[in-house]
XYZ file of C-alpha atoms in Angstrom:
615
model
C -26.554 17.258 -3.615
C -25.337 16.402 -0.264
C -22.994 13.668 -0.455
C -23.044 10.881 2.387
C -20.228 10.131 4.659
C -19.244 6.886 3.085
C -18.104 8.984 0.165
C -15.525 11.250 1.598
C -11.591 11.028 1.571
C -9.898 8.340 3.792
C -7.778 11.279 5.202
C -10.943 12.864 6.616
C -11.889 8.674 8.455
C -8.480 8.919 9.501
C -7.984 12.286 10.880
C -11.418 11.124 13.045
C -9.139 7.890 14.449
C -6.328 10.552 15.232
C -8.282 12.948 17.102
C -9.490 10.307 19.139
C -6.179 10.073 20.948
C -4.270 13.049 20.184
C -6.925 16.359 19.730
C -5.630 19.826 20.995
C -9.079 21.030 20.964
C -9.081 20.955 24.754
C -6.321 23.615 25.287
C -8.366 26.500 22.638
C -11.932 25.730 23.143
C -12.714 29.170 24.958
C -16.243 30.224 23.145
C -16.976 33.848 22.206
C -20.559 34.933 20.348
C -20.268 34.250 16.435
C -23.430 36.053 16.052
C -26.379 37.862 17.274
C -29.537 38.918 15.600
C -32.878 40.521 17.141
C -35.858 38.833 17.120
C -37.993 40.414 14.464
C -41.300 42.327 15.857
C -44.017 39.844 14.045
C -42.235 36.922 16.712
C -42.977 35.981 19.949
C -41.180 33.832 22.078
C -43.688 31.490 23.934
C -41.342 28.823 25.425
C -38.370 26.739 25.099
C -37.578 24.548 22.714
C -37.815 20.641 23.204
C -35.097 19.360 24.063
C -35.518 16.084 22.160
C -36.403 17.368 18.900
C -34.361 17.450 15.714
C -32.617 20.126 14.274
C -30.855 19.855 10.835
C -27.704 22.402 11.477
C -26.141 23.493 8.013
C -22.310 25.078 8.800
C -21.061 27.313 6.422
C -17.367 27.125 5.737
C -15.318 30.239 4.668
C -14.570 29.534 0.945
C -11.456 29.688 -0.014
C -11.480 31.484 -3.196
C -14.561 33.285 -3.522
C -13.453 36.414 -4.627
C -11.650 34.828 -7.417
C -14.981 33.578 -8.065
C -17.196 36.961 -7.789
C -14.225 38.098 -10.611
C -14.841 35.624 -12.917
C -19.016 36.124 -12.574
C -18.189 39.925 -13.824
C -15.994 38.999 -16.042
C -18.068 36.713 -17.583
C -21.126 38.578 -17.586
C -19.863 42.214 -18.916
C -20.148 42.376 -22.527
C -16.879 44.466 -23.215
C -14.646 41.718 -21.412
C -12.920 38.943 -23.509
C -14.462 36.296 -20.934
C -18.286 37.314 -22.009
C -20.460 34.302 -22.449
C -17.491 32.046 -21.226
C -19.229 30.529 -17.924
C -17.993 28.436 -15.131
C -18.628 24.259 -15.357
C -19.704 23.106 -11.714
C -16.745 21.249 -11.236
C -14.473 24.826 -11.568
C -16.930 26.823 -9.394
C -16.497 24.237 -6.896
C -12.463 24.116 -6.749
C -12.676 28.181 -6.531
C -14.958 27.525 -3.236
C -13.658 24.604 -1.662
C -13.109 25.259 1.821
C -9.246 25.224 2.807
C -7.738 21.936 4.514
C -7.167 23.621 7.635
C -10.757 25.231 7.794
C -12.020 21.336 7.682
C -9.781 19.583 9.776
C -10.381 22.349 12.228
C -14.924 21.673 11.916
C -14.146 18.425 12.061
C -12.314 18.336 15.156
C -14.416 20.473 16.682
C -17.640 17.991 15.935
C -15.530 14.857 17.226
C -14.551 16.433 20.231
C -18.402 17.071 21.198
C -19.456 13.260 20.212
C -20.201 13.924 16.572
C -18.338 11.255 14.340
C -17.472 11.310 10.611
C -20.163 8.783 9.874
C -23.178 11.630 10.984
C -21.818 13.689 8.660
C -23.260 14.776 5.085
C -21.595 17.479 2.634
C -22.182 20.109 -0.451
C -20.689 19.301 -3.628
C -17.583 21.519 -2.710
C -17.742 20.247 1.065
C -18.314 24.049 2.081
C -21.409 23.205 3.528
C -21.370 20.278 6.489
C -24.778 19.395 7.341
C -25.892 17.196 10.580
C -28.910 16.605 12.788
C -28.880 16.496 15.819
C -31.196 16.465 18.926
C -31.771 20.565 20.168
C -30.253 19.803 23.174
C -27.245 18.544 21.940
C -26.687 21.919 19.336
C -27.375 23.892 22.488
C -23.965 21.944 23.787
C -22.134 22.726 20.584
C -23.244 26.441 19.990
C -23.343 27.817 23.511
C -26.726 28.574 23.360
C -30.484 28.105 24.110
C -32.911 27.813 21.148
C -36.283 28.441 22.221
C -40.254 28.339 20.312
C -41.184 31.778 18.156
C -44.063 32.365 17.171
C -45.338 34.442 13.855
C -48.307 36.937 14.044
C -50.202 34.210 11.973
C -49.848 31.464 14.511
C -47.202 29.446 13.086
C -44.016 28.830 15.125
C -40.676 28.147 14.278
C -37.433 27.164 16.743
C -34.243 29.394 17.148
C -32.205 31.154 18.677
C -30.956 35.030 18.656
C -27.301 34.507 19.815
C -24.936 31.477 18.915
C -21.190 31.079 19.948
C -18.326 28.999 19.189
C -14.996 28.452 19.444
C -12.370 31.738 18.780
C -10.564 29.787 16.678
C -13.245 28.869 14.418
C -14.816 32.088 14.035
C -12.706 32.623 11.257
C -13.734 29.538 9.285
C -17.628 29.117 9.844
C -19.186 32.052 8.011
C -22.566 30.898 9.103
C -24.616 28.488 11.174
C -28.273 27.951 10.129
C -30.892 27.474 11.571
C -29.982 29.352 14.614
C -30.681 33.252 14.667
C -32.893 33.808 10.747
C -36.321 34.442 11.371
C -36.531 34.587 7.077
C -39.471 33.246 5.971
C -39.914 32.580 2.182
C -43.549 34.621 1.767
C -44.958 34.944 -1.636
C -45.212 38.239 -3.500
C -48.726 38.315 -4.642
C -51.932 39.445 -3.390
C -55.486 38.303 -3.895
C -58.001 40.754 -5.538
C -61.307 38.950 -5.952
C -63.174 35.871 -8.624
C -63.474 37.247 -11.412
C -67.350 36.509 -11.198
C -67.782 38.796 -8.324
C -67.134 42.168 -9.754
C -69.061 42.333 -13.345
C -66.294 41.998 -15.234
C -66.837 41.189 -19.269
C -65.583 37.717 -20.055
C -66.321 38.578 -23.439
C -64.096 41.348 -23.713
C -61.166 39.630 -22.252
C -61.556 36.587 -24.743
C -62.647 38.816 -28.201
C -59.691 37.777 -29.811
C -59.664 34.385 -30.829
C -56.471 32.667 -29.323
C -55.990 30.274 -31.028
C -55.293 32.233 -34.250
C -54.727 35.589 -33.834
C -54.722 38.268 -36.308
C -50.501 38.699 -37.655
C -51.858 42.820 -36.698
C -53.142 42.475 -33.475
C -52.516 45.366 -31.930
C -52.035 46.382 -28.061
C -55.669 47.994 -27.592
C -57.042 44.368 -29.047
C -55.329 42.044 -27.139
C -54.926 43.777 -23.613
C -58.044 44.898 -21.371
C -56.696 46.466 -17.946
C -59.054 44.235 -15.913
C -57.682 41.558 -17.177
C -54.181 40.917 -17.844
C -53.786 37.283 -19.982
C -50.626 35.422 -22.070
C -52.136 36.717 -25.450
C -51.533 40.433 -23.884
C -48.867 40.013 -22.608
C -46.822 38.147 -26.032
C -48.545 41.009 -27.702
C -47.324 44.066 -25.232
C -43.817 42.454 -24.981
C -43.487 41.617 -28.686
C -43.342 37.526 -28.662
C -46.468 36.253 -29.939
C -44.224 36.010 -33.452
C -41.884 34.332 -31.930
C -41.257 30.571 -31.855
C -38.784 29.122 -29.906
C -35.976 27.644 -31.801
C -34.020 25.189 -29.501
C -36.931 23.687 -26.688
C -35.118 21.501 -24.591
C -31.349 23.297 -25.241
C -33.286 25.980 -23.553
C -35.472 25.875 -20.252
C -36.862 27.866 -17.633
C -37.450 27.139 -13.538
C -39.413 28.438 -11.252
C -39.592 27.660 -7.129
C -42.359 26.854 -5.246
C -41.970 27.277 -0.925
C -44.909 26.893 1.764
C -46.097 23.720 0.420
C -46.686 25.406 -2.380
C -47.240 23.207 -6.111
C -48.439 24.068 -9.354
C -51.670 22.091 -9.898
C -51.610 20.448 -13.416
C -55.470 20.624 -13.793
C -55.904 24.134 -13.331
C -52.719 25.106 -15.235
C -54.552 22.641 -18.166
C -57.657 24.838 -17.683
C -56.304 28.071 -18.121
C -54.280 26.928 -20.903
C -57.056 25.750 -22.367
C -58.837 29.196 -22.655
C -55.489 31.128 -23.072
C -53.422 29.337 -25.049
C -54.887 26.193 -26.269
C -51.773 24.957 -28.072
C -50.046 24.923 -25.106
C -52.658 22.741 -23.480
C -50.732 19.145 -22.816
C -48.002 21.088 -21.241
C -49.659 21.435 -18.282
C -49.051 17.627 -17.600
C -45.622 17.538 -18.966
C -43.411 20.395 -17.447
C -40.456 18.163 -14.931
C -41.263 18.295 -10.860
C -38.368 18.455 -8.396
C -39.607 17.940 -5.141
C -36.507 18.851 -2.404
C -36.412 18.221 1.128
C -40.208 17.179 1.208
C -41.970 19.271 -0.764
C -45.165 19.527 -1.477
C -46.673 18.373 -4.772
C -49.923 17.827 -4.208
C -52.356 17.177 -7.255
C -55.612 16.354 -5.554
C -57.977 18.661 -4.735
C -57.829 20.894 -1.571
C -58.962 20.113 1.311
C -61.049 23.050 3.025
C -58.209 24.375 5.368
C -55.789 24.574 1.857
C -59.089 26.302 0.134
C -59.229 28.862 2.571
C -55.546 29.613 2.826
C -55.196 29.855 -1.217
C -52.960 26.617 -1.509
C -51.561 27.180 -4.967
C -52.142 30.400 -5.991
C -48.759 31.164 -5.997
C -47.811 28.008 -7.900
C -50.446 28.090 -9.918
C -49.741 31.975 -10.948
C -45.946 31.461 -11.639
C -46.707 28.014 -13.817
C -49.286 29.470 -16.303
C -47.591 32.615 -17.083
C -44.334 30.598 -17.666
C -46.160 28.434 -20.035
C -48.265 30.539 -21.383
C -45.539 32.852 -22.694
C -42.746 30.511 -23.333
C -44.663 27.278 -24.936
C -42.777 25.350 -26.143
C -39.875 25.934 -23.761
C -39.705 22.915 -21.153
C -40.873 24.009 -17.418
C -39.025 22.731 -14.609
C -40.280 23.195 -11.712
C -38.318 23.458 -7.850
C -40.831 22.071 -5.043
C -38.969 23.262 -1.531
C -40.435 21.814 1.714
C -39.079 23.214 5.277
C -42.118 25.109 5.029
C -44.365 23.063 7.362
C -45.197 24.996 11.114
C -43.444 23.666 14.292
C -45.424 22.172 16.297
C -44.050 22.425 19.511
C -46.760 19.737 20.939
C -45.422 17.286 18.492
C -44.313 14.133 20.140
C -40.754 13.868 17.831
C -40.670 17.255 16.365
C -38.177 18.143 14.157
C -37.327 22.119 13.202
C -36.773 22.699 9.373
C -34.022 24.096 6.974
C -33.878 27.530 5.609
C -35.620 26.887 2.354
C -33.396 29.070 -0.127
C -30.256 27.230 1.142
C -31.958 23.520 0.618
C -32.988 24.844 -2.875
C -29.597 26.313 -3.948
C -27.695 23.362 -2.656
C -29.771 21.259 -4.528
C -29.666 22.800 -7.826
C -26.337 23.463 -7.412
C -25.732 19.999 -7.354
C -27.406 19.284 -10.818
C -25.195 19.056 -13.553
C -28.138 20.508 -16.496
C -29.732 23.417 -15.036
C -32.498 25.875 -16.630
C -30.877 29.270 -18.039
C -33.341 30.989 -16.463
C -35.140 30.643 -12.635
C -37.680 32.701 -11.278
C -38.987 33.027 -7.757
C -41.433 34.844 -6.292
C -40.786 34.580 -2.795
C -38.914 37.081 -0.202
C -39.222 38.360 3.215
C -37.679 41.953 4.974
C -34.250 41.684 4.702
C -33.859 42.450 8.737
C -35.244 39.291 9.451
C -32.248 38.043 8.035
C -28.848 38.016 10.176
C -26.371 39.816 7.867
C -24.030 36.840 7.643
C -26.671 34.315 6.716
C -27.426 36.427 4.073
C -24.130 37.087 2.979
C -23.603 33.302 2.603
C -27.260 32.971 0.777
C -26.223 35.374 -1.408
C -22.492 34.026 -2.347
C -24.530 30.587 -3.193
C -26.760 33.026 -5.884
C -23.270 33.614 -7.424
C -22.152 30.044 -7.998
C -25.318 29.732 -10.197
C -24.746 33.207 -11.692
C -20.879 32.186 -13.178
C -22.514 28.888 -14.751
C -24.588 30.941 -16.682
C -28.261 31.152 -14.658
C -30.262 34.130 -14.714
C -31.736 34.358 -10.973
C -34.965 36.757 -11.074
C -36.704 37.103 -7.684
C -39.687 39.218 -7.284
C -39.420 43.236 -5.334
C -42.301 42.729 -3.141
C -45.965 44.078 -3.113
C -45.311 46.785 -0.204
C -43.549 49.602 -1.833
C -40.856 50.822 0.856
C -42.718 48.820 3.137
C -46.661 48.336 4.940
C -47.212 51.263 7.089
C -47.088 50.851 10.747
C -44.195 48.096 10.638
C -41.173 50.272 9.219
C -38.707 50.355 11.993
C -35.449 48.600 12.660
C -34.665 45.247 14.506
C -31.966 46.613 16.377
C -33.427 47.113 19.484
C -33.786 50.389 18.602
C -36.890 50.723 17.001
C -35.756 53.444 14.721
C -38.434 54.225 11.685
C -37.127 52.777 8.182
C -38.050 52.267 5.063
C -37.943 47.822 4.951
C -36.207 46.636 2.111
C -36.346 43.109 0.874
C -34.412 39.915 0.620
C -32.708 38.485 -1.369
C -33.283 41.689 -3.814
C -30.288 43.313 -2.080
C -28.142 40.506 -3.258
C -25.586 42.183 -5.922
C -25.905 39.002 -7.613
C -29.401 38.840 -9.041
C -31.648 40.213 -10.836
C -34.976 42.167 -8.918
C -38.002 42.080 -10.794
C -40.510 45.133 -9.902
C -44.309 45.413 -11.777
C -46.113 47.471 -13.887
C -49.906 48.112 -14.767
C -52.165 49.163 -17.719
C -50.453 49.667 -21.302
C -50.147 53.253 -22.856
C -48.587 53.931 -21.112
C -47.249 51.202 -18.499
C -47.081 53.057 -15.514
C -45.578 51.731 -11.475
C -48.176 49.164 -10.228
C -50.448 50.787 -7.128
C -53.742 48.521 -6.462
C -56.161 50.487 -3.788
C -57.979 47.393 -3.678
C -55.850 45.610 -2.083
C -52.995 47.600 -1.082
C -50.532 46.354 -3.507
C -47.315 48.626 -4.251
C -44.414 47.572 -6.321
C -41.237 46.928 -4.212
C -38.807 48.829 -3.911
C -35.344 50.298 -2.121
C -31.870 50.269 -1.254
C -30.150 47.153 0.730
C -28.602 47.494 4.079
C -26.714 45.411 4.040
C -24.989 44.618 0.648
C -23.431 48.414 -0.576
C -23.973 49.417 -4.578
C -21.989 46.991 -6.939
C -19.952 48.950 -9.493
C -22.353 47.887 -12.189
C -25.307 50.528 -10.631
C -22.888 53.400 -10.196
C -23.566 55.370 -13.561
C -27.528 54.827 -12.949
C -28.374 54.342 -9.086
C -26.167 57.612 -8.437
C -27.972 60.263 -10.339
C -31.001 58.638 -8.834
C -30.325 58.952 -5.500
C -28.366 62.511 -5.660
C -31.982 63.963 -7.271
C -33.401 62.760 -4.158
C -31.281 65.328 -2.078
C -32.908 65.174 1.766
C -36.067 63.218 0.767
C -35.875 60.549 3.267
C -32.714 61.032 4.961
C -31.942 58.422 7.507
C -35.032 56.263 6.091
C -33.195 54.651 3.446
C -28.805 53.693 3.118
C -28.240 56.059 0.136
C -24.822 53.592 -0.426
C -26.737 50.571 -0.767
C -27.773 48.138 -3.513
C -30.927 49.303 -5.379
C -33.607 48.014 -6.440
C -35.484 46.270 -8.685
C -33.527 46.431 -11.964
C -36.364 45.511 -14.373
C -40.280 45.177 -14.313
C -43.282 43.919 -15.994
C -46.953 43.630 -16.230
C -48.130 42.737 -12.555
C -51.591 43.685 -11.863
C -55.060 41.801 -12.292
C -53.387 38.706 -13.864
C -56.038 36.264 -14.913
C -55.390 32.689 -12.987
C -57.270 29.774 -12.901
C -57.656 28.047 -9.156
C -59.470 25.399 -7.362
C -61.409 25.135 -11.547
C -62.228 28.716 -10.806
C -60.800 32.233 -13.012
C -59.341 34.631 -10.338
C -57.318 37.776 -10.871
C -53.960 38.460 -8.553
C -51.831 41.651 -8.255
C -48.067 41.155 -7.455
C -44.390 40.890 -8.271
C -45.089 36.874 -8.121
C -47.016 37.843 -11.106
C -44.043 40.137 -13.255
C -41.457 38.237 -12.162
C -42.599 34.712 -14.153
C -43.660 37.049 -16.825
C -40.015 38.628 -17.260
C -38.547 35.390 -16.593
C -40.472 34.133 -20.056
C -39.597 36.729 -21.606
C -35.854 36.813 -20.990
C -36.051 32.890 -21.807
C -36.884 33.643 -25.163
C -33.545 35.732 -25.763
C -31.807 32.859 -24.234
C -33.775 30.865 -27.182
C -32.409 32.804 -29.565
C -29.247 32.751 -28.290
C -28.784 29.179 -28.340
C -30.136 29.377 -31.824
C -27.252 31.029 -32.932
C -24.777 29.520 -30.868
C -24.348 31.993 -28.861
C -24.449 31.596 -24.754
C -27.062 32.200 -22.728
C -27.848 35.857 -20.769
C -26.421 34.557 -17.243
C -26.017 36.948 -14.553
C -28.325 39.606 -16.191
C -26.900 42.882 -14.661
C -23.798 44.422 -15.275
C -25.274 43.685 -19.120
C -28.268 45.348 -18.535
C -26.709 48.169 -16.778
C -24.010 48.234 -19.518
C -26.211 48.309 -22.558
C -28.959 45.730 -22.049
C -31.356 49.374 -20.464
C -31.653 50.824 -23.455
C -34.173 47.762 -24.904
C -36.536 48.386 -22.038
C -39.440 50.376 -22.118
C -38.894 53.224 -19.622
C -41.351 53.711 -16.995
C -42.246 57.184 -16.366
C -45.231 57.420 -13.814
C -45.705 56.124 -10.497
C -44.495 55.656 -6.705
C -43.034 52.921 -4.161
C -45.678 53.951 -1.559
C -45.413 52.599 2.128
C -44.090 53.541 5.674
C -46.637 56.178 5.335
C -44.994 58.207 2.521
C -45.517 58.509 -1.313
C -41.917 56.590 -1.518
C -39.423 56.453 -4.317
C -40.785 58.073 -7.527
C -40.060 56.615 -11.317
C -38.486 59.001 -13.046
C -36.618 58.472 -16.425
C -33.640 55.911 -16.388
C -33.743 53.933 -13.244
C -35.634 54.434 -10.490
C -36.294 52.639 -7.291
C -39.799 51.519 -8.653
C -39.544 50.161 -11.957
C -35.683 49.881 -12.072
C -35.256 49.985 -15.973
C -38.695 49.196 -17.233
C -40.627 46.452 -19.011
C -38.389 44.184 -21.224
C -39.319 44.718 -25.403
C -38.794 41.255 -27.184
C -37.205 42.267 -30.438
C -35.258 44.932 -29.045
C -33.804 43.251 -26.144
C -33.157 39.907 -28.465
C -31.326 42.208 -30.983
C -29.380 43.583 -28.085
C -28.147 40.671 -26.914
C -26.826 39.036 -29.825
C -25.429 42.611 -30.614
C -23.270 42.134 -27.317
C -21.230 39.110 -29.091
């Protein structure tokens, strides 16, 4: 929640009515570059930005006690340490990042002295985060710089900047500046196959068990046809169909929807309807939080949304959720910023970085979901390494309170042929990985296909490869060492210089995430992606929480160092299958980890037992 001016400390009013008379500001304003980042290849600049329109400029402070932070999220998230379970309230995670006294006297003189008073001013929970809009010109004044139109491949535009300065002296207390130089865009992981109708499939084969009571034996082979992937196969492959949640309500799940996208409540009521029928009403009573404008549209589409598949991602992630985790309340995160610039707008106005107006947001909530999934991501070199630094230390805040972050691997294996090279200028080939699945701090979600065995999902159809790869830009955590090293060292000189053998790896988990039945627009399609496994292992890891709870026990939280502790050994290893892209087979599965599958498919009863086994 960003709190308005009229709600900050009198010494911050009066240290505006000092400066007025009596700022040094003047005498160590010299500006030197804060940060530079190339224009990724998909963008085109095709003219200068308006002068006149609005830009919404988030500053990142340095916090002042993040690493004490970072030690309590592993502490409270290994299961050998005393502190296990014991997670952060909001109000301690945000005294540990606070920004020092100095660091905001310093912003704030620095925004007086070029015209911008207290009153403009709006601030995160922990005031590490100053937000104001301003006119472009005017943050061309205060950031040395020129912000200019891009434009995307697919025709929509966005405004910034590759280079922003300020101040020496400040450079050590503004981590980050956005938006200026990210050209992130928040692209859903899933891919479109075809209506069901079109390719002869068998209804009757995908429905020949009857859902609403199934046989107490059903088996695998009954309940799961590989053209067809539904909730009843997947509770049955994944071993919850016997389970009923314990504590809805204590217990909840999120998801996040970006791109205007929503979760339409009459086709989520549809496919519940045919898939799980007891689950039916839910589709008009899971919670909406729309943020920063977002979309929640619930009448039908128009033919421009029809044709650019408005809510197939939201529609996806909501009936999996539900259709696993029924009765477990559904909230789900609306983002806008997602609307094109239109630089012929009369008063346009350039929009936030959606993952930061999300995470500030929830942050700000004092009853949060245990568990979040999103299915969104872009290449993590369209990301300047600081912004996603500072993304990524916001992923920990909700980590230490106990919130299981699962985003989604991507659907282009080591990345789509014929656009693997660096943004340095350089063009050097590389494999792409993905953000925010480098971040140390959550949990990467990769997908899997048919059922005896699962093997790494690979759809010719479409192209669709599970994600996978090694960060640039965050190094291994010491929770991957005993598994991502092996891995990588039986690689030897396979792909040298494509891929930063020192990096974080991932995904750490997978599930089902190929020909997922969906109903959209009243109609039964079939998607491929990691939009599709990550929901599903976001159920699925719900459930534990459930149980949990139950037994008064905490929730999961940060999942990792857990899973990479003990947590592995109740996943079904995946032994078949490739990361494919850049024009090579990629990163094989092998058994234990691999850059594909990370640890396999989560088992219900075996990764329940192991979790309240860690208390």
């Amino acid at each position: 929640m960003l709190l308005p001016s009229y709600l900050t400390s009198t010494v911050a009013v009066a240290l505006f009515s000092y400066l007025a008379t009596c700022s040094p500001i003047q005498s160590r304003s010299s500006y030197a570059v804060k940060d530079t980042h190339h224009v990724p290849r998909r963008w085109t600049r095709v003219g200068e930005a308006p002068g006149h329109g609005i830009v919404n400029l988030e500053i990142a402070l340095k916090q002042s006690r993040f690493e004490e932070l970072e030690r309590c999220l592993y502490e409270v998230s290994d299961p050998d340490h005393h502190r296990y379970g014991d997670h952060l309230t909001s109000d301690e995670v945000n005294e540990l990042v606070k920004p020092s006294d100095e660091s905001l006297n310093l912003v704030h003189e620095w925004l007086h002295e070029n015209g911008i008073g207290a009153e403009k001013l709006r601030y995160s929970e922990a005031k590490d985060w100053v937000k104001v809009s301003l006119p472009i010109a005017h943050a061309e004044r205060l950031l040395d710089t020129k912000y200019s139109v891009y434009k995307h491949e697919d025709g929509t535009h966005i405004v910034r900047t590759p280079r922003w300065s300020l101040p020496t002296h400040l450079h050590k207390h503004i981590d980050a500046i956005q938006p200026t130089n990210s050209f992130f865009r928040a692209a859903p992981k899933k891919s479109t196959v075809m209506p069901v109708a079109d390719d002869g499939q068998d209804m009757a084969a995908v429905s020949k068990v009857d859902v609403m009571n199934p046989p107490t034996d059903l088996t695998v082979a009954q309940a799961c046809n590989v053209s067809a992937v539904t909730p009843l196969c997947l509770r049955t492959l994944y071993g919850t169909i016997n389970y009923k949640p314990q504590v809805p309500g204590k217990n909840k799940v999120g998801l996040t929807n970006y791109l205007n996208e929503a979760n339409n409540r009459s086709d989520v009521f549809l496919f519940l309807q045919q898939f799980r029928p007891e689950a039916s009403q839910a589709a008009f009573t899971f919670q909406v939080e729309v943020i920063a404008n977002g979309d929640n549209q619930q009448t039908p589409d128009n033919a421009t949304q029809l044709a650019e598949g408005k809510d197939l991602e939201g529609n996806l992630d909501a009936e999996t959720i539900i259709g696993i985790d029924y009765p477990t309340p559904l909230i789900a995160y609306n983002t806008g910023g997602s609307p094109p610039f239109k630089p012929d707008d009369n008063t346009p106005t350039n929009t936030n970085e959606p993952y930061l107006a999300w995470v500030q947001y929830v942050l700000a909530q004092k009853n949060l979901p245990q568990v979040i999934s999103t299915s969104y991501g872009d290449d993590e070199q369209t990301v300047p390494e600081s912004y996603a630094r500072t993304v990524c230390n916001q992923f920990a805040k909700l980590g230490v309170q106990g919130v299981s972050l699962l985003f989604a691997s991507g659907d282009d294996g080591v990345g789509p042929t014929g656009s693997c090279f660096t943004n340095d200028g350089k063009n050097t080939s590389a494999f792409l990985p993905s953000f925010p699945d480098g971040c140390p701090y959550v949990t990467s979600v990769g997908a899997t296909k048919n059922f005896n065995p699962e093997v790494a999902a690979f759809d010719p159809r479409n192209g669709f490869v599970s994600g996978g790869g090694f960060s640039n830009y965050f190094k291994r955590p010491a929770y991957q060492d005993a598994a991502v090293k092996p891995y990588v060292a039986s690689l030897g000189n396979q792909y040298a210089g494509l891929y930063n053998k020192q990096g974080r790896g991932y995904p750490d988990i997978a599930a089902q995430g190929q020909l997922f039945q969906t109903v959209w627009n009243g109609t039964i399609r079939r998607l491929d992606g990691t939009s599709a496994s990550t929901p599903a292992a976001s159920a699925i890891l719900s459930l534990v929480n459930d149980a949990l709870l139950a037994a008064g026990r905490k929730p999961l939280g940060f999942l990792n160092p857990w899973l990479y502790k003990r947590g592995y050994q109740a996943f079904t290893d995946i032994l078949s299958g490739n990361s494919m892209g850049c024009g090579t087979d990629g990163f094989p599965a092998v058994k234990g980890w691999d850059a594909v599958t990370g640890f396999g498919t989560p088992y219900f009863p075996k990764v329940k037992a192991a979790a309240l086994n860690s208390y």
